[in-house]
Coordinates of C-alpha atoms in Angstrom, one line a residue:
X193 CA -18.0 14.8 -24.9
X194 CA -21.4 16.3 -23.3
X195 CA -23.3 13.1 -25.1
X196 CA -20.6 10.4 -23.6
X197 CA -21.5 11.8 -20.2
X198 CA -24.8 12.3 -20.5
X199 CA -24.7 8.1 -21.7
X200 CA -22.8 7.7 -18.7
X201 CA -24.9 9.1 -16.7
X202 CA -28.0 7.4 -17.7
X203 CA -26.4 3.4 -17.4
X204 CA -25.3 5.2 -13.7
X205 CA -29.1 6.3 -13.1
X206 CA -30.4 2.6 -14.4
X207 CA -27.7 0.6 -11.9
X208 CA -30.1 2.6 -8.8
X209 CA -33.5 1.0 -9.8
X210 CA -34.2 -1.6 -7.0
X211 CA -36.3 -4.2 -7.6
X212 CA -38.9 -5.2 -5.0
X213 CA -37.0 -9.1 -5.2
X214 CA -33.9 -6.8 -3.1
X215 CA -36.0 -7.0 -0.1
X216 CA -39.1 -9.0 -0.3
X217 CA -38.0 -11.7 1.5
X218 CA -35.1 -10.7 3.5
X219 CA -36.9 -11.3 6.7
X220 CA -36.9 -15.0 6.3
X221 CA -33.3 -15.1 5.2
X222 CA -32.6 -13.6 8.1
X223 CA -34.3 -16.4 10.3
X224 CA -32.2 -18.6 8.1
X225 CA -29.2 -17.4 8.2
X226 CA -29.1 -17.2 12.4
X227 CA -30.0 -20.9 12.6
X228 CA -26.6 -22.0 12.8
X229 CA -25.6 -19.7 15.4
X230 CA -28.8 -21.3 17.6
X231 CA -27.8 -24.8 17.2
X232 CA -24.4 -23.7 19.0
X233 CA -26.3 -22.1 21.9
X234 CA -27.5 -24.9 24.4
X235 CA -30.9 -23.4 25.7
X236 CA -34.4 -22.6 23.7
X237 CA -34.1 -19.3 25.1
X238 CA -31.1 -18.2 24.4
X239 CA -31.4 -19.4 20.7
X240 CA -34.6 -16.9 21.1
X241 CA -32.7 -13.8 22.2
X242 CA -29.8 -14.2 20.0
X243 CA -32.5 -14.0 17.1
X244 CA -34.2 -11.0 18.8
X245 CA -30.8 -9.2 19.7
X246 CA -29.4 -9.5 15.8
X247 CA -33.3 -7.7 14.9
X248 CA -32.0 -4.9 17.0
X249 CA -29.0 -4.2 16.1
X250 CA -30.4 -4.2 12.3
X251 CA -33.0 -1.8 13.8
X252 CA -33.7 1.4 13.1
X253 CA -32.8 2.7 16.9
X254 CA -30.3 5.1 17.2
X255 CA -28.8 3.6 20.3
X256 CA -28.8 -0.1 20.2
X257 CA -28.4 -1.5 23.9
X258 CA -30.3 -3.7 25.6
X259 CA -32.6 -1.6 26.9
X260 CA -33.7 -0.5 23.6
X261 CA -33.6 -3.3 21.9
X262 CA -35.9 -4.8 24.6
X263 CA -39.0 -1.7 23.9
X264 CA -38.3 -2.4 20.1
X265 CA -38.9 -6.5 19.8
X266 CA -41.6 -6.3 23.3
X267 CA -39.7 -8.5 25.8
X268 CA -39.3 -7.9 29.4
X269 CA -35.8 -5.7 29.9
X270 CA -33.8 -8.1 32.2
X271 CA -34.6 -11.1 29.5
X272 CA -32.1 -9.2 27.0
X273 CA -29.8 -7.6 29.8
X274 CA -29.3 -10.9 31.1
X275 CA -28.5 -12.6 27.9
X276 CA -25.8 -9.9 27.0
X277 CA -24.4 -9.1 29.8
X278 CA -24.2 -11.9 32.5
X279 CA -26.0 -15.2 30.9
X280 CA -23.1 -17.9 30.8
X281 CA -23.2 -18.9 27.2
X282 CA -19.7 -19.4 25.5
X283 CA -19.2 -16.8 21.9
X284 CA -16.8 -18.8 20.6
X285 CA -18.9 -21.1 19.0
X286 CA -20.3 -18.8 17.7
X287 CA -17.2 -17.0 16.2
X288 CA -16.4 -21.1 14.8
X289 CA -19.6 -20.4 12.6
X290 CA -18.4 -17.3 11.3
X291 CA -15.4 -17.9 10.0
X292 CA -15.9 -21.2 8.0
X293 CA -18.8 -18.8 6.1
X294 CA -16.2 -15.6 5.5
X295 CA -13.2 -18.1 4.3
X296 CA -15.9 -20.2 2.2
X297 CA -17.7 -16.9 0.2
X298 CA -14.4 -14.7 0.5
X299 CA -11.6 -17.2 0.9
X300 CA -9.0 -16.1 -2.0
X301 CA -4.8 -17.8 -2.2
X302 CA -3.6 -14.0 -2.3
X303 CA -6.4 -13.1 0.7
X304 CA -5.2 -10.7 3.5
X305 CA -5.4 -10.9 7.4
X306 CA -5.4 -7.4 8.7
X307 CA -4.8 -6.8 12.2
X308 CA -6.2 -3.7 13.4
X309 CA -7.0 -2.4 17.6
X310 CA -10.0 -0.6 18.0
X311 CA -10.9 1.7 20.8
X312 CA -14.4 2.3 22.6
X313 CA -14.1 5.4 24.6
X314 CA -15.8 5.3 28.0
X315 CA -16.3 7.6 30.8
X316 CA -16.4 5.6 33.7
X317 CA -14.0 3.4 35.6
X318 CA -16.0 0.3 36.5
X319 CA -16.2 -1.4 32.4
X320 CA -13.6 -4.0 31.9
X321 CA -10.5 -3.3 30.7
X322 CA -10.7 0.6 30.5
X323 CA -8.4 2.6 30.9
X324 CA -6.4 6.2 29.9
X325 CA -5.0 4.8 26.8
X326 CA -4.3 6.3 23.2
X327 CA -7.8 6.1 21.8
X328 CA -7.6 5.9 17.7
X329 CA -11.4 6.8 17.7
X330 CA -10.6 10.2 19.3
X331 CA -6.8 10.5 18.2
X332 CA -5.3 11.5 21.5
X333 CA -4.8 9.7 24.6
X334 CA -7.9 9.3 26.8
X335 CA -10.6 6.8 28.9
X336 CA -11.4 3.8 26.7
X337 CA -11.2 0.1 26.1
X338 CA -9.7 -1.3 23.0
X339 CA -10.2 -4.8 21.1
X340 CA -7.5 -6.5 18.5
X341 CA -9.5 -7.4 15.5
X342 CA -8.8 -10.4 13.1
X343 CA -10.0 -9.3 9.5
X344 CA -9.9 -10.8 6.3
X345 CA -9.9 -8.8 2.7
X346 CA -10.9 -10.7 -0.2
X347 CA -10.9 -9.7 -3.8
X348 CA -14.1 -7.5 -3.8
X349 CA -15.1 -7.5 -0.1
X350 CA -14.1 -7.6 3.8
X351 CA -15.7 -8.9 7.2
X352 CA -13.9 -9.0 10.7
X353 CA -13.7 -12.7 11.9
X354 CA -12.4 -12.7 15.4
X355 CA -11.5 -10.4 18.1
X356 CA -9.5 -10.1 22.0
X357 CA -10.1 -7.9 24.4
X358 CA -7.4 -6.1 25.6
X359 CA -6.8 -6.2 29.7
X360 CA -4.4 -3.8 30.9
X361 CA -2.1 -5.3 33.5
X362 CA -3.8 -3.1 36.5
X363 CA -6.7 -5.0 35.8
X364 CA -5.4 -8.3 35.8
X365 CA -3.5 -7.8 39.0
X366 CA -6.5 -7.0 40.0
X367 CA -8.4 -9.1 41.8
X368 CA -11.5 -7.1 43.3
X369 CA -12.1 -5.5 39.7
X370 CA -12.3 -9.3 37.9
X371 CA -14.6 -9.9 40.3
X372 CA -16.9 -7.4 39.6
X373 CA -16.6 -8.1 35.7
X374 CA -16.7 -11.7 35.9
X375 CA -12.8 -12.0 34.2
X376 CA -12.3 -15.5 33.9
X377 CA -9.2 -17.2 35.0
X378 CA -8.2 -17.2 31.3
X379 CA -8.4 -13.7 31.1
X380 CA -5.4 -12.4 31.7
X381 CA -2.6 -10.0 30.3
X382 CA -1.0 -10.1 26.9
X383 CA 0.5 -7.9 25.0
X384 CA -1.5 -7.2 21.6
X385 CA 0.7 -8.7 19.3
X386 CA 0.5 -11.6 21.4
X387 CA -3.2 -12.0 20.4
X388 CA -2.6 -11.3 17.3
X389 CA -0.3 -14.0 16.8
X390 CA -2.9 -16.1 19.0
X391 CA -5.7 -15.8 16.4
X392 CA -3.3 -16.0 13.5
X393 CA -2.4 -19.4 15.1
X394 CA -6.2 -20.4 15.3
X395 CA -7.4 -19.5 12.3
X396 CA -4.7 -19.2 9.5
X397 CA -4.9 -22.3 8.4
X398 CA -8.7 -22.5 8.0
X399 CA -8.9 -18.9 6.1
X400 CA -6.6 -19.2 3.0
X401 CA -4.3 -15.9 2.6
X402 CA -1.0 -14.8 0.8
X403 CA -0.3 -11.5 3.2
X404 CA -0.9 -10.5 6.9
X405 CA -1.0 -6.8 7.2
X406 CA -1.2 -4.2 10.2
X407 CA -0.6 -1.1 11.7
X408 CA 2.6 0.5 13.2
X409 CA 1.7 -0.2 16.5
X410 CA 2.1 -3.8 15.5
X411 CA 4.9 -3.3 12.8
X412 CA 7.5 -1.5 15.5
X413 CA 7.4 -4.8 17.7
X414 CA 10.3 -6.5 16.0
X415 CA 9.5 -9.9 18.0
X416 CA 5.8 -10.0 16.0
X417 CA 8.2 -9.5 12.4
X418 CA 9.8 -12.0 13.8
X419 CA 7.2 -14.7 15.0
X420 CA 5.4 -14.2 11.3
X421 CA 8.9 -14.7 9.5
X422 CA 8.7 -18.0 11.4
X423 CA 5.2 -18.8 10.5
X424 CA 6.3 -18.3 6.7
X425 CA 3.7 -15.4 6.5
X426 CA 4.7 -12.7 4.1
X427 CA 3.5 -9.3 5.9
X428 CA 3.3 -5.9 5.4
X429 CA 3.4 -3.8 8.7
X430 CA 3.5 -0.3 9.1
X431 CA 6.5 0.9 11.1
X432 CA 6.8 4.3 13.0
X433 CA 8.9 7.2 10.7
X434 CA 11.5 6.9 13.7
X435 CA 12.7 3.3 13.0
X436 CA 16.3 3.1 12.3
X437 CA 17.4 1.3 9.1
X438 CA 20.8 0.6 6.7
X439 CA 20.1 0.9 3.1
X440 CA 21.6 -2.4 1.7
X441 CA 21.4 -1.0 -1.4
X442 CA 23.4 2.5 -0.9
X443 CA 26.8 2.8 -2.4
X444 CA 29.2 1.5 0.2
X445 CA 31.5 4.1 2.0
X446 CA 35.1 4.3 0.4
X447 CA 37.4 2.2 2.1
X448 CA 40.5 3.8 4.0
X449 CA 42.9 0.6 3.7
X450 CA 42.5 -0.5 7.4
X451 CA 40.4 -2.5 9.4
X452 CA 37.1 -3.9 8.2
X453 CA 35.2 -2.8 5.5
X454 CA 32.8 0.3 6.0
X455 CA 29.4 -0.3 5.7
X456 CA 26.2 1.7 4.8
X457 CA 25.3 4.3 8.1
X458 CA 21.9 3.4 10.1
X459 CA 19.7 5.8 9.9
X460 CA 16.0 7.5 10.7
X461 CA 13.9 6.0 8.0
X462 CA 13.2 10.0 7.6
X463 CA 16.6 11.0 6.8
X464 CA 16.9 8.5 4.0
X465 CA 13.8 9.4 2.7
X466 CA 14.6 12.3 2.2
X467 CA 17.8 12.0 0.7
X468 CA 15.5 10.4 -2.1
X469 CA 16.0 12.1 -5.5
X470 CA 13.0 13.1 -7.5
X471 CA 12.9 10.3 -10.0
X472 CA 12.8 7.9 -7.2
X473 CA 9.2 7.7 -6.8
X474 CA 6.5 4.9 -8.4
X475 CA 3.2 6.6 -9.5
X476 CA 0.8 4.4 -9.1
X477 CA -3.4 4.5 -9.1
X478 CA -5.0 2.2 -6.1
X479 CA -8.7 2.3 -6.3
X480 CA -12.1 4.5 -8.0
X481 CA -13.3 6.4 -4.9
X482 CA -15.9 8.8 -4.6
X483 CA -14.0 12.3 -5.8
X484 CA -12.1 10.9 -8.0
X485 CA -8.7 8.0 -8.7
X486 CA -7.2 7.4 -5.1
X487 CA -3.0 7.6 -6.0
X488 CA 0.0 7.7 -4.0
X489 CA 3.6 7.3 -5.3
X490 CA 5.8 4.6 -3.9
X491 CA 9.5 4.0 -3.4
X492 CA 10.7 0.6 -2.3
X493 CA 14.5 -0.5 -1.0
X494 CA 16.0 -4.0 0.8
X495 CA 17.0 -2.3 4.3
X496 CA 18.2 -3.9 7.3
X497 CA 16.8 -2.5 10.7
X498 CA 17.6 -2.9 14.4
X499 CA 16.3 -5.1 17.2
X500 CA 16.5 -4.8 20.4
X501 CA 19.2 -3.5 22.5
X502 CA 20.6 -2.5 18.8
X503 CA 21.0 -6.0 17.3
X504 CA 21.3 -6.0 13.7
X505 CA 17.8 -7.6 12.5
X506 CA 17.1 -9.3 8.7
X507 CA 17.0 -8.0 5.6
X508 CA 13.7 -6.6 5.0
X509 CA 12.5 -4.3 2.5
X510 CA 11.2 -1.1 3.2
X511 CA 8.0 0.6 1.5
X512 CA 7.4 4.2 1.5
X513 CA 4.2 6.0 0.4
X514 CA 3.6 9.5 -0.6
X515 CA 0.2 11.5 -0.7
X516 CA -0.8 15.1 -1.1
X517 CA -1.6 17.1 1.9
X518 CA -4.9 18.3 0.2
X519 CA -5.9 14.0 -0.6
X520 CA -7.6 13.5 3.1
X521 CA -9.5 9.9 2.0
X522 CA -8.4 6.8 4.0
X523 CA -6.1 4.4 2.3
X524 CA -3.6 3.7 5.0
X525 CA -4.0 2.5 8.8
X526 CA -2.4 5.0 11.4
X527 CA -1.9 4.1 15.2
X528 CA -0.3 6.1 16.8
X529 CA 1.3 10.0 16.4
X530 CA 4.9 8.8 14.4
X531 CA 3.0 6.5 12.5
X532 CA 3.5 9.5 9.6
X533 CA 5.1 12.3 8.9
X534 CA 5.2 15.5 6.5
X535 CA 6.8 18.4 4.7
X536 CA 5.4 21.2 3.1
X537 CA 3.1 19.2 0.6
X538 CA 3.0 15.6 1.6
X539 CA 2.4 13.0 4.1
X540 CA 4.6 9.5 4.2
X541 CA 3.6 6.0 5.5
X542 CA 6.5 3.3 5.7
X543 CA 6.1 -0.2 6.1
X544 CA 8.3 -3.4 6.4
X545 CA 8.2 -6.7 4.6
X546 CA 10.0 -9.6 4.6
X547 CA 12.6 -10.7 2.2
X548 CA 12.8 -14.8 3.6
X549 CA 10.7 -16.7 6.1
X550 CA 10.6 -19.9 7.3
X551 CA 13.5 -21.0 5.2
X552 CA 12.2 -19.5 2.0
X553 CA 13.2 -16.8 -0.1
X554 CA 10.7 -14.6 -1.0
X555 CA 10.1 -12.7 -4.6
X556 CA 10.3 -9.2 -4.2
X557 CA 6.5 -7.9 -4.4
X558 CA 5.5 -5.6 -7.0
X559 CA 4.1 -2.3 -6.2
X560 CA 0.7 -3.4 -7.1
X561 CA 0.7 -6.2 -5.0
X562 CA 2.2 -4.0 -2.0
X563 CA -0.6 -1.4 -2.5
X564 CA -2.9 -3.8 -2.7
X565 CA -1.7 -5.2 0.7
X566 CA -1.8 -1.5 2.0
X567 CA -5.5 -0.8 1.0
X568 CA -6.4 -4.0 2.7
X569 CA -5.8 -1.5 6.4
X570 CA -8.8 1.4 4.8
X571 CA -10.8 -1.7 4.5
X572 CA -10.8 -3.3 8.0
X573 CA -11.2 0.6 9.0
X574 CA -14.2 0.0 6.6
X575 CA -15.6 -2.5 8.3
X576 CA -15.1 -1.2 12.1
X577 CA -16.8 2.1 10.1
X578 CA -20.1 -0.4 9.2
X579 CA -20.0 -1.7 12.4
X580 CA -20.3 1.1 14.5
X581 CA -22.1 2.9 12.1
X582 CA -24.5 0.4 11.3
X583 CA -25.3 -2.4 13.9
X584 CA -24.2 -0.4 17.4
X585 CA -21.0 -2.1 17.9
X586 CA -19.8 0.8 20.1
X587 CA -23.5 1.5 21.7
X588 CA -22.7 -1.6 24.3
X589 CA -24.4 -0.6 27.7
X590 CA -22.1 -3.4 29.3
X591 CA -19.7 -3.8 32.0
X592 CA -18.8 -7.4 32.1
X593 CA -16.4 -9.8 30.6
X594 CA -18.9 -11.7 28.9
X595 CA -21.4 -9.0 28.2
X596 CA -18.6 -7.2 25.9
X597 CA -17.6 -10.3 24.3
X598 CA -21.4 -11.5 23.5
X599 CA -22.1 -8.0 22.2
X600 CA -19.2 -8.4 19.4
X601 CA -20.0 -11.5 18.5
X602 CA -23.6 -10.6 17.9
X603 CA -22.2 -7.4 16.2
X604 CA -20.0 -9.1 13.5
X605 CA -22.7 -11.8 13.0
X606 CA -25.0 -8.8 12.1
X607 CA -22.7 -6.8 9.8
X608 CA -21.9 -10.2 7.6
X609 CA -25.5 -10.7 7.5
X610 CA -26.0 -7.1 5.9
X611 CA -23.0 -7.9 3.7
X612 CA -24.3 -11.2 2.0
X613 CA -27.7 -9.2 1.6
X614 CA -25.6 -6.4 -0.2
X615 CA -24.3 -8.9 -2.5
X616 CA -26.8 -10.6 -3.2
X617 CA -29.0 -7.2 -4.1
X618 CA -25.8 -5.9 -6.4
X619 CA -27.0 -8.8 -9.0
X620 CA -29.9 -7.0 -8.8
X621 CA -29.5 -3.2 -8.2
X622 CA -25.4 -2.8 -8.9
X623 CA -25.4 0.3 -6.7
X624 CA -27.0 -0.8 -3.9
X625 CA -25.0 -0.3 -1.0
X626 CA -24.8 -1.7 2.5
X627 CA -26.2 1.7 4.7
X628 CA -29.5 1.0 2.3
X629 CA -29.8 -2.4 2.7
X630 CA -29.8 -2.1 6.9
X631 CA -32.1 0.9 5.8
X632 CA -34.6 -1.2 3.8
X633 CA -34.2 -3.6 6.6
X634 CA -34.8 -1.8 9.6
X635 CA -38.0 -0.8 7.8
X636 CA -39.2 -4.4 7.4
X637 CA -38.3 -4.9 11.2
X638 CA -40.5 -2.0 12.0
X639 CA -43.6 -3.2 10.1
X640 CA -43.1 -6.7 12.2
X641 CA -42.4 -5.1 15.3
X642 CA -44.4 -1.7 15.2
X643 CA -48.1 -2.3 14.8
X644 CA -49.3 0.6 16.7
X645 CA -52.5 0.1 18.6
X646 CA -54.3 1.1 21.8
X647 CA -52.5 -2.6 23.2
X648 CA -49.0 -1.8 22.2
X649 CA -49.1 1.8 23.7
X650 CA -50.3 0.5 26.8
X651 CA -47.4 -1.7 27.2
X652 CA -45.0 1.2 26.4
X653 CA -46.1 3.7 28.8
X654 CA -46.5 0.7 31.5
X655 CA -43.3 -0.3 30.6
X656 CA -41.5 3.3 31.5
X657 CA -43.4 3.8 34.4
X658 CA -42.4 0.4 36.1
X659 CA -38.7 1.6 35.0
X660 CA -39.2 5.1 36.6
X661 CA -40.7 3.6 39.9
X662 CA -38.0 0.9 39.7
X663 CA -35.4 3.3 39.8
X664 CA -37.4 5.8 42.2
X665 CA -37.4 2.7 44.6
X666 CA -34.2 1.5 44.2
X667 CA -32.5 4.9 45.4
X668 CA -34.5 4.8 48.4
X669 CA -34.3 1.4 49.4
X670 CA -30.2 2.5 49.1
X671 CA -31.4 5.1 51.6
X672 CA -33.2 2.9 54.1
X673 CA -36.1 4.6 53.5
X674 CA -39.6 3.9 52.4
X675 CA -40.7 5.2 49.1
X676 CA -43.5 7.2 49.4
X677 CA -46.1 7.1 46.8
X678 CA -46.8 9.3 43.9
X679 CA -48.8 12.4 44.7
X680 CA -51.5 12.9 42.0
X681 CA -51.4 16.5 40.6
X682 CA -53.7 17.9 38.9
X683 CA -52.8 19.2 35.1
X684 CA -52.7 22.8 35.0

C-alpha cells in the first residue's frame, strides 16, 4: 500500500511541472484573441481601451476599476472612466462574439443552460438598480443590485454567456433616477424569469443543450415550468421545501362506496419526505473534489403539484437530495432561505422536472443524468467564483446603465480568455489551474507595463497630485470659493 501511494504520488508531483511553452507567448494570444471583439466596436479608440481594460482585469491589482486600471496600463483616468461608464458603445455585439466561441469549443447535445441571479452588494443609493433585496452573496436581505446569468456547462468545463440586469419597479417608475443612470427606454421592468426566458429565446438555438437547470427562486414560478414545457426543454429546477405536491404513485385511499373516487392527499414536499422509508434512497457518487468523493443519496417520484390559485398543474417528477450535515462543499444552487431544509443529520434539496413538453413524452431520467444536471448549478456558482475572484467582476466603480453592462461584458470576455489558456496549458501541465494561469499572467502584464524608472515615477506621483488637487478644487468650487494654494511646509 505505502509503495502504490508513494507511485501515486510521484505521477501527481510530475502532472505540476510547467513548461515555459504554458506562458511564453500568452501575451500575443491575448492580442489575438480580443481582435474580434474590436472589429464589433466602431471607433480606433475604443477598440484600444477594450484591449487595455481586459489587461486590467487580468492584472495583478487587487481592485480592478477604472481608476486603477488607468495607473496600471499609463493612460489618462477619464479615457478609461469614460469608455466604461458613459461612452455609447452597444455590448451586445460583443456578447454575439462570445457565444458562437463557448457553443463552438463547449457545445455538447446533452449541454446544460443554468440560470443563476447574482447579487453585487452596494452601499449607496444612487447605482442602478439597487436596492434592499435578498443578497445571495451575503445570505440575508440587504443593499445590492443583482444580474440573471445565462450559463452553459459542457462535459469538462463552463463559461457564463449572457446576462440582464435586474431593475426593480421603483426604478423604472422612476423617471428622475433613469436619468441620472442613463436607463434606456428599453430598460424597463421584468420579472427574472422573464429574462430568463428572454435569453433562452435568443440563444437556445445557437448553443446546443439537452437540460435547462436553475435555482428555486426560478423553479417555484410555476408560469417559467410552464413556458419551458412549451419550448420542449427538459429542466431541472429547484423548488422551495414548502411546495405542495400529490404523490401519483402512493397507494390510493380505500374507497367508501360513494361519490368519486379518493385520490392521493396534497402535501408539503416535507411531509412526504419524510414519510420516506429507509430503503428508499439512491446512493450515488457525483464528482472527485478536493477532500475526498462528493455523494449524496437520491429519491425520485412522478408528483403532481399546484398552480396558482390551487389549480392542479402536470405531472412532474420530483427529485430529492440528501447530504450530511458535516459535507459543507457546494454541489447544489440555494436562493433563497426554504430552498433546503434539515433534521438532525441532513440537509435536502428538491427539484422538479418535467414528464412531457411540447407534445412529447419524455423518458424518465436516470439518477446519473439528474445529478449531472444538479452539479451543472456548483458550476455556474463556479464560474461567478472565477469571476469575482479573478477578473474584478464585482470591483465595478460604476453607476450607470451602460457602465454596468460594459463592465460584464468585458468581465466574461476576460474569464473565457483565462479558460482557453487553462486548457490549452492542461496538454501541457495537467494540473494547471485557472487562479495560476491569471497568476502567470498578471506577471507578464507587469513586466510590459511596469518598467520602473526615474520617467515612470514621475508620471505616478504627478498623476496623484493632479487627482488630490482635482478633488481639493472641486469641493471648493462646490463651495463658491477660491482654492487657496498649497502652503509649503517644511519636513520636520
Amino acid at each position: 500500500m505505502a509503495l502504490t501511494w508513494a507511485q501515486r504520488r510521484e505521477v501527481l508531483l510530475s502532472d505540476c511541472i510547467v513548461s515555459p511553452d504554458v506562458f511564453t507567448p500568452m501575451i500575443d494570444r491575448l492580442a489575438a484573441f480580443v481582435v474580434p471583439d474590436q472589429q464589433a466596436l466602431e471607433t480606433e479608440a475604443a477598440q484600444r481601451n477594450m484591449h487595455l481594460y481586459l489587461q486590467g482585469l487580468l492584472s495583478h491589482l487587487p481592485s480592478k476599476n477604472a481608476e486603477d486600471i488607468t495607473t496600471f496600463v499609463d493612460v489618462q483616468r477619464q479615457v478609461l472612466q469614460a469608455f466604461i461608464g458613459t461612452a455609447p458603445w452597444d455590448h451586445r455585439p460583443l456578447i454575439e462574439v462570445l457565444v458562437p466561441q463557448v457553443a463552438c469549443r463547449l457545445g455538447h447535445p446533452d449541454g446544460i443552460i443554468a440560470f443563476d441571479p447574482s447579487s453585487f452588494p452596494k452601499r449607496g443609493t444612487h447605482s442602478v438598480g439597487v436596492k434592499r433585496q435578498w443578497c445571495g452573496h451575503r445570505g440575508k436581505v440587504d443593499n445590492c443590485q443583482v444580474g440573471v446569468f445565462m450559463g452553459y456547462v459542457g462535459d469538462d468545463e463552463h463559461a457564463l454567456l449572457d446576462f440582464r440586469l435586474s431593475l426593480p419597479q421603483e426604478w423604472a417608475r422612476d423617471q428622475q433616477r433613469r436619468q441620472e443612470c442613463h436607463v434606456p427606454p428599453q430598460g424597463r421592468y421584468q420579472t427574472r424569469q422573464e429574462q430568463c426566458v428572454e435569453m433562452l429565446d435568443e440563444w437556445g438555438d445557437q448553443v446546443p443543450h439537452g437540460w435547462v437547470t436553475g435555482d428555486d427562486e426560478l423553479g417555484r414560478h410555476t408560469q417559467f415550468r410552464r413556458e419551458l414545457r412549451e419550448r420542449g426543454e427538459r429542466y431541472v429546477l429547484g423548488v422551495p421545501c414548502t411546495t405542495t405536491i400529490r404523490d401519483l404513485e402512493a397507494a390510493r385511499p380505500e374507497y367508501g362506496g360513494r361519490g368519486r373516487h379518493p385520490k392521493a392527499p396534497w402535501q408539503s414536499v416535507t411531509a412526504w419526505r419524510q414519510s420516506l422509508p429507509a430503503d428508499a434512497w439512491t446512493h450515488l457518487t457525483v464528482r472527485d473534489g478536493e477532500k475526498g468523493p462528493v455523494a449524496i443519496e437520491m429519491v425520485t417520484r412522478r408528483v403532481q403539484t399546484r398552480m396558482e390559485h390551487k389549480r392542479t398543474g402536470p405531472e412532474e417528477w420530483l427529485i430529492v437530495t440528501r447530504r450530511p450535515l458535516s459535507d459543507d462543499r457546494t454541489l447544489e444552487a440555494r436562493a433563497s432561505r426554504d430552498a433546503i431544509d434539515q433534521d438532525a443529520h441532513s440537509r435536502h434539496h428538491y427539484y422538479l422536472t418535467p414528464t412531457d413538453g411540447c407534445g412529447v413524452v419524455f423518458k424518465e431520467p436516470s439518477f446519473e443524468e439528474l445529478a449531472r444536471v444538479i452539479k451543472a448549478g456548483a458550476c455556474i456558482e463556479a464560474s461567478f467564483k472565477r469571476g469575482k475572484g479573478e477578473v474584478g467582476m464585482d470591483e465595478y466603480q460604476v453607476r450607470t446603465w451602460a457602465g454596468w453592462h460594459h463592465h460584464m461584458t468585458l468581465s466574461l470576455m476576460a474569464v473565457w480568455f483565462l479558460s482557453g489558456e487553462t486548457h490549452r496549458g492542461q496538454q501541457l501541465t495537467p494540473a494547471l489551474t485557472l487562479p495560476q494561469v491569471r497568476y502567470g499572467l498578471s506577471l507578464l502584464l507587469l513586466e510590459v507595463y511596469c518598467t520602473p524608472g526615474v520617467d515612470y515615477i514621475c508620471r505616478q506621483v504627478q498623476r496623484q497630485l493632479q487627482r488630490n488637487e482635482l478633488a481639493r478644487f472641486y469641493h471648493h468650487r462646490t463651495r463658491k470659493c477660491l482654492p487657496p494654494r498649497k502652503l509649503r511646509r517644511d519636513i520636520q
